[in-house]
Coordinates of C-alpha atoms and ligand atoms in Angstrom, one line a residue:
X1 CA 0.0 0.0 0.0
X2 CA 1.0 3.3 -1.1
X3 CA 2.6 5.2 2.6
X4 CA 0.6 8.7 3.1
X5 CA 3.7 11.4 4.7
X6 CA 1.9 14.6 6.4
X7 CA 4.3 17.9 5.1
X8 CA 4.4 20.6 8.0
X9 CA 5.6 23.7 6.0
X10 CA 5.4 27.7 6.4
X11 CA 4.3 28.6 10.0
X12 CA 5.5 32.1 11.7
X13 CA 8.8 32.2 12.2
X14 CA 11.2 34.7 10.0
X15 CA 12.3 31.5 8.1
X16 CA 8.6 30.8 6.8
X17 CA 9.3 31.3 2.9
X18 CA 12.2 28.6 3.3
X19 CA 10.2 26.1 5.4
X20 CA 7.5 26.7 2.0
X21 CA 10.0 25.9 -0.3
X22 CA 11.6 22.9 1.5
X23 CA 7.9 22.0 1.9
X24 CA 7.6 22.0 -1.9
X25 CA 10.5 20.5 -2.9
X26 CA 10.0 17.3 -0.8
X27 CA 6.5 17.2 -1.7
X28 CA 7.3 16.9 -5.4
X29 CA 9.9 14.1 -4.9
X30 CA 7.9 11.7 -3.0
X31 CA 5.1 12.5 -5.7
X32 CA 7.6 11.1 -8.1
X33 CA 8.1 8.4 -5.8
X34 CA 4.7 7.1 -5.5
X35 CA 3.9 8.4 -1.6
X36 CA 0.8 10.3 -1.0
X37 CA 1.2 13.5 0.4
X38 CA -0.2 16.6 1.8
X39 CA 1.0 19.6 2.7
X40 CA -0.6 21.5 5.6
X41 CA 0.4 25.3 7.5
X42 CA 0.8 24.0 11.6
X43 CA -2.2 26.6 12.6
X44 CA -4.9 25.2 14.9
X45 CA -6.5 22.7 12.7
X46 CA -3.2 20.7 12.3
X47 CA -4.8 18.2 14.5
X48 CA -7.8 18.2 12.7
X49 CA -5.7 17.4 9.8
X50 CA -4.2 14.8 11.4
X51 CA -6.6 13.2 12.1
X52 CA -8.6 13.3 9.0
X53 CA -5.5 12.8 6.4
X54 CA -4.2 9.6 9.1
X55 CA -0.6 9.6 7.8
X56 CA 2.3 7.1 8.1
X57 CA 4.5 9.5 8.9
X58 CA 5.1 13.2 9.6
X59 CA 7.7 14.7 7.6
X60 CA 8.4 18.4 10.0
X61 CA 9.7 20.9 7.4
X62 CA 9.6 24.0 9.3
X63 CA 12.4 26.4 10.4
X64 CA 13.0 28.7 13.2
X65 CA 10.7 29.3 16.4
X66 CA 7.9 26.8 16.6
X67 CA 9.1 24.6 14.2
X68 CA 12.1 24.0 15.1
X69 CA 12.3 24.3 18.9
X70 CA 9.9 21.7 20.6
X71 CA 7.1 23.5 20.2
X72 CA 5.5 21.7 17.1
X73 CA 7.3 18.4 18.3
X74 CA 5.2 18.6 21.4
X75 CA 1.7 18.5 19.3
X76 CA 3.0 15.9 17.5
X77 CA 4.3 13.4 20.3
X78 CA 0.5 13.9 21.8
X79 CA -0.6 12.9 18.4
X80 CA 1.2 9.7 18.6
X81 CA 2.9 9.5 14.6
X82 CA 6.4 9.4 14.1
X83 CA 7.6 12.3 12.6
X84 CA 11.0 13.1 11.3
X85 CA 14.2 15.7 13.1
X86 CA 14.9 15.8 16.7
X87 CA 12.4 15.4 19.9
X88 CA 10.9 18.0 21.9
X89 CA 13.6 18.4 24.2
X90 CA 16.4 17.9 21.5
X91 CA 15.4 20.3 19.2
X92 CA 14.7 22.9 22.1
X93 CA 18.1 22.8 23.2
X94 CA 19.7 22.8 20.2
X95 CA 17.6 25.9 19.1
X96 CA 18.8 27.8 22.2
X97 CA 22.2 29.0 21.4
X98 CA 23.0 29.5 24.9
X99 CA 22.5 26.5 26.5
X100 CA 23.6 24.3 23.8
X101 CA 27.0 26.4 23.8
X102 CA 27.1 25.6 28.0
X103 CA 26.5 21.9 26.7
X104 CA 29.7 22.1 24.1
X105 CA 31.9 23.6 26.4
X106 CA 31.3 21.0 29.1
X107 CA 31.6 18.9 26.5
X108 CA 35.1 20.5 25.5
X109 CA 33.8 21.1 22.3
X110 CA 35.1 24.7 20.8
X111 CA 32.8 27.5 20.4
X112 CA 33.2 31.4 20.6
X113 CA 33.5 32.9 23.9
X114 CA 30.4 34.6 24.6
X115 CA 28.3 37.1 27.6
X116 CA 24.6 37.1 27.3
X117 CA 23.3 40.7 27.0
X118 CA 20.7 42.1 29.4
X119 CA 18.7 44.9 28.3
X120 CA 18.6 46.6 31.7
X121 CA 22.4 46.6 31.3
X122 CA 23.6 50.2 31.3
X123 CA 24.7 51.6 28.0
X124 CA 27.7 53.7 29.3
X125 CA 29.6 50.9 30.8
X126 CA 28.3 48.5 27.8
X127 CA 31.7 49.0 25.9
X128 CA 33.3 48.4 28.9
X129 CA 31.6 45.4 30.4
X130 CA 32.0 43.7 26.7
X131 CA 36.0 44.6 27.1
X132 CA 35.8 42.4 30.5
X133 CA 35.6 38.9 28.2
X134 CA 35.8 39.4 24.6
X135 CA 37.9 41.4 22.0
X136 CA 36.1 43.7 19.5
X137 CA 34.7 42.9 16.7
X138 CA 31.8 40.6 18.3
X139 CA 28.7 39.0 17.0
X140 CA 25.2 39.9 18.6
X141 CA 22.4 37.2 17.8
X142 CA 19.3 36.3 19.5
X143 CA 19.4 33.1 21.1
X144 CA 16.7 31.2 18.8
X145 CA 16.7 32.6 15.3
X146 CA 18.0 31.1 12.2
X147 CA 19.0 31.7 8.6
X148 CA 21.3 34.5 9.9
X149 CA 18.5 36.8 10.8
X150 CA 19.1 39.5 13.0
X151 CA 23.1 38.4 12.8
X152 CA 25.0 41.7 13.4
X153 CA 28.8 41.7 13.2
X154 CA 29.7 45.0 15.7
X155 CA 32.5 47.2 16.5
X156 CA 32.1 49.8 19.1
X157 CA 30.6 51.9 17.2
X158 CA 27.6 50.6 15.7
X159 CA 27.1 48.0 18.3
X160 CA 24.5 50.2 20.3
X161 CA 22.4 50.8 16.7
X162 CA 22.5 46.9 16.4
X163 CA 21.3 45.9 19.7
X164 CA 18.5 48.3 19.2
X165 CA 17.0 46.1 16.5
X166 CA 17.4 43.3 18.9
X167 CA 14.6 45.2 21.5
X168 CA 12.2 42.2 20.8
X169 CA 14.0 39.5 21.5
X170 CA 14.1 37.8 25.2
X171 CA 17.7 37.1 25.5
X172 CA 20.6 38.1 23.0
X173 CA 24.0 36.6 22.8
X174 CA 27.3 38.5 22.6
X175 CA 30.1 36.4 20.8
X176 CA 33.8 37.0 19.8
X177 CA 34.2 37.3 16.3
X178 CA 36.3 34.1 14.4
X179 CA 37.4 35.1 11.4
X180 CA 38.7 32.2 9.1
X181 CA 36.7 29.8 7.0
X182 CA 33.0 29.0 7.4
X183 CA 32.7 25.0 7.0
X184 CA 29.4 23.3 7.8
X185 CA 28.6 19.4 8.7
X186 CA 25.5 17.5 8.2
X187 CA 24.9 14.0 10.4
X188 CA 22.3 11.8 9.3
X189 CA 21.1 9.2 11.9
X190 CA 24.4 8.3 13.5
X191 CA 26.3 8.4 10.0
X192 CA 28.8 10.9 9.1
X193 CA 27.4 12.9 6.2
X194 CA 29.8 15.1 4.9
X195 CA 31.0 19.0 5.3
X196 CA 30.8 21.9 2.8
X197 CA 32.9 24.8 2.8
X198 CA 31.2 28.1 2.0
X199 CA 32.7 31.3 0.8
X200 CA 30.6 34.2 0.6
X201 CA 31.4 37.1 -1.3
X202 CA 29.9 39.3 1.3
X203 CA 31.0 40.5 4.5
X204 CA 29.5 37.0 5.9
X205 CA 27.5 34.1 5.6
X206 CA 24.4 36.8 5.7
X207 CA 20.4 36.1 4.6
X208 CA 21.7 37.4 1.1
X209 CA 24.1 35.3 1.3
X210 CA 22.3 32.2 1.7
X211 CA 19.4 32.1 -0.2
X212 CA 20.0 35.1 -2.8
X213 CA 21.9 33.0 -5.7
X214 CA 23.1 36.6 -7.1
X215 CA 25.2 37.2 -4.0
X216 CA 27.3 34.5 -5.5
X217 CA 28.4 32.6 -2.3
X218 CA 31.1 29.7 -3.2
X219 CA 29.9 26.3 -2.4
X220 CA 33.0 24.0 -2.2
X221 CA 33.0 20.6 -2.2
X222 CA 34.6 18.5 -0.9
X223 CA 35.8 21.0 1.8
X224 CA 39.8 21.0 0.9
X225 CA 40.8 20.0 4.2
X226 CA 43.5 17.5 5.4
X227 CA 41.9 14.2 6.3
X228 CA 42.8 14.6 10.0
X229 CA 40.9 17.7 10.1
X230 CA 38.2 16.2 7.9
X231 CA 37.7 13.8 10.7
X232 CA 38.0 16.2 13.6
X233 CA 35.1 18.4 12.1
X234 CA 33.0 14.9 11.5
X235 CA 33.7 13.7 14.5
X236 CA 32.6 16.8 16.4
X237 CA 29.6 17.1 14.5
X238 CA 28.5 13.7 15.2
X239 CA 29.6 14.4 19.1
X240 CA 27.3 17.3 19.2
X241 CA 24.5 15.5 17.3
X242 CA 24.9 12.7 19.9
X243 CA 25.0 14.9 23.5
X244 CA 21.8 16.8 22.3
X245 CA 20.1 13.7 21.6
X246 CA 19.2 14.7 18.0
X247 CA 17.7 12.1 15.5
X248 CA 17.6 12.5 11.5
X249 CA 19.6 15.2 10.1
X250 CA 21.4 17.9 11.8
X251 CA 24.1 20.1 10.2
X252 CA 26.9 21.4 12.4
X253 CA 28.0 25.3 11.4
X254 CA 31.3 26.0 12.3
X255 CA 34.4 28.9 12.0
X256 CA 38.1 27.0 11.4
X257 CA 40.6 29.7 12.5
X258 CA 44.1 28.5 13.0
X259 CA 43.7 25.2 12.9
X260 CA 41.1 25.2 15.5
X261 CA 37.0 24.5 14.2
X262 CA 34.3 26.5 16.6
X263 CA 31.0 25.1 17.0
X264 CA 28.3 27.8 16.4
X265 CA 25.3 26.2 16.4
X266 CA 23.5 22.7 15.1
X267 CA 20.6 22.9 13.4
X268 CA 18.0 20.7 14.0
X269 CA 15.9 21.3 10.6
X270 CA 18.4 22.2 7.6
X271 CA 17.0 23.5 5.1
X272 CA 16.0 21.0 2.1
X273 CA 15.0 22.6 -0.4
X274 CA 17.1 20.8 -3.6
X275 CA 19.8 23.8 -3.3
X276 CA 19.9 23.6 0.1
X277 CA 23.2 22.2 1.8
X278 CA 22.1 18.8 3.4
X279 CA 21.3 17.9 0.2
X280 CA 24.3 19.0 -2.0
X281 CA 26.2 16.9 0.8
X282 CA 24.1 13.9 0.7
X283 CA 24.4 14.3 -3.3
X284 CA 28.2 14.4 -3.5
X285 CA 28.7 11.3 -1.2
X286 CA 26.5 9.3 -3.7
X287 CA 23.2 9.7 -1.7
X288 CA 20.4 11.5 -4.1
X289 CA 17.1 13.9 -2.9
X290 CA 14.7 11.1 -2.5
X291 CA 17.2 8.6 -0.8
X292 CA 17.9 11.4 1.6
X293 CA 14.3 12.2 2.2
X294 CA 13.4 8.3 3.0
X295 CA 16.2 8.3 5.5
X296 CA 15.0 10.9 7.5
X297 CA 11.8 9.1 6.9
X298 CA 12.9 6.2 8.3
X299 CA 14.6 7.5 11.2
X300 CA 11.4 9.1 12.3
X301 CA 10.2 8.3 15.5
X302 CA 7.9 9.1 18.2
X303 CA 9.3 9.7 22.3
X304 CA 12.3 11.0 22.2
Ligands
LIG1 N1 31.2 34.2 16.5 C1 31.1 34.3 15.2 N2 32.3 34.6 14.5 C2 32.2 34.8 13.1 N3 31.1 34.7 12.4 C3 30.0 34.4 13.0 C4 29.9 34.2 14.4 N4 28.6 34.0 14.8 C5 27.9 34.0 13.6 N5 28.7 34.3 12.6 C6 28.3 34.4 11.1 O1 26.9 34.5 11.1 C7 26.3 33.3 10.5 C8 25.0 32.9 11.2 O2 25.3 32.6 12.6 P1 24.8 31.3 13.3 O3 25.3 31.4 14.7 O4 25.1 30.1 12.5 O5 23.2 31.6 13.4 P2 22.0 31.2 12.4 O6 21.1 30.3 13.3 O7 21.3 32.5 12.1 O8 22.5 30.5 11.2 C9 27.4 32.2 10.6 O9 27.2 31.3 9.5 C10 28.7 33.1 10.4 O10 28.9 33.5 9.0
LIG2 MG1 23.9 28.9 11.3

């Protein structure tokens, strides 16, 4: 009997027009591949739709706050189907970039030094306080955002500006800046993917950057690194993957500086849209669209 797969795509985050797209894309290949699908928006008649459409599995192609953070996974563990990407509590840790760097470091896995920013925090002694633990230029972020939104890289003088258009956010992170080479790893399962190098023509690995194809960033692969450090970066991608507890695909972003590689963040739900960089992993180590979407089908669980 055909297998009936439930696409969660869109939502409300800032990352909704990618989670569309990946939507689309996997849609259309398991189309092609004789599953029945649907795609639905997760609003308040998802269970409705559930429950109506009874699917095999739930394939969770959202991105960014909701989707990607234990929210949705929460609905759908009451719902009882297996669905694909890390648990409830997996994907919240991993979407909170301070307490999945407090797991790394105890984990003596590298990542940028960092001081969490609190609004109530005078702005006269800001400069100063910042001098305390970290060199200028640093990174501000939220602590759950993707896709490099609201990313600012900050010297002392615009850094007051930048946290300005942070005022919404709960809790921001202040980061030392690592300059060097931006090289990403993807884990599927418990297997070792692959890493990309990207080199973006602008000043970083920006929204432009990412998902505007005339911003011309560089995708190389396979990353020209030796194959000791080819290891290292695999290994501590699958080491993170492992300590947050994440199942199906994750991808690992990291900054190699001097022979050392800092963890930034995993992501719980890559992007997968065909252009995406899961997939232009998985298609350089021999493993094509569809083959990739059936392993994250397969690894798709409930309770965990
Ligand atoms: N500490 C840092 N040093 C250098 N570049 C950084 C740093 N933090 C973020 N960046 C740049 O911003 C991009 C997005 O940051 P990241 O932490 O991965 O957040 P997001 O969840 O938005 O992808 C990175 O890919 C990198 O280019
Ligand atoms: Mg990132």
């Amino acid at each position: 009997m055909k297998k009936k797969i439930l696409i969660i795509s869109g939502g409300i985050s800032k990352e909704r027009a990618v989670s569309l797209e990946t939507g689309k894309q996997v849609a259309k290949e398991l189309n092609k591949n004789g599953y029945i699908v649907k795609i639905t928006e997760p609003d308040f008649k998802l269970v409705d739709v559930i429950k109506s459409f009874k699917p095999n599995t739930i394939f969770n192609a959202l991105h960014g706050q909701f989707g990607e953070d234990g929210y949705i996974q929460t609905i759908l563990e009451s719902v009882k189907i297996p669905y694909t990407h890390s648990g409830v509590i997996s994907s919240a840790i991993a979407m909170d970039k301070e307490l999945s760097k407090k797991i790394f470091i105890k984990n003596n896995i590298l990542t940028p030094k960092y001081i969490l920013y609190s609004f109530n925090q005078s702005k006269l002694n800001l400069i100063n306080s910042i001098e305390k633990k970290l060199k200028f230029p640093v990174v501000v972020k939220p602590i759950n955002e993707g896709s490099s939104v609201n990313v600012f890289i900050c010297d002392k003088s615009n850094i007051i500006k930048n946290l300005k258009i942070l005022k919404d956010y709960k809790r921001i992170i202040i980061e030392e800046f690592i300059p060097g080479r931006e090289i990403q790893a993807a884990i599927i399962g418990v297997k070792k993917l692959g890493a990309i190098e990207l080199k973006p023509k602008r000043k970083f690995y920006d929204y432009e950057a990412k998902y505007n194809s005339k911003a011309k960033t560089k995708h190389i692969i396979p990353v020209d690194l030796s194959k000791n450090d080819y290891n290292k970066i695999m290994s501590l991608a699958l080491k993170a993957h492992k300590l947050i507890g994440c199942r199906g695909v994750t991808r690992s972003d990291f900054k190699y500086f001097r022979g050392k590689f800092y963890l930034l963040e995993i992501n719980t739900q890559p992007g997968m849209t065909s252009l995406s960089l899961v997939p232009e992993i998985a298609a350089h180590y021999g493993i094509n669209f569809i083959q990739l979407i059936k392993m994250i089908l397969n690894d798709a669980s409930t309770k965990k």
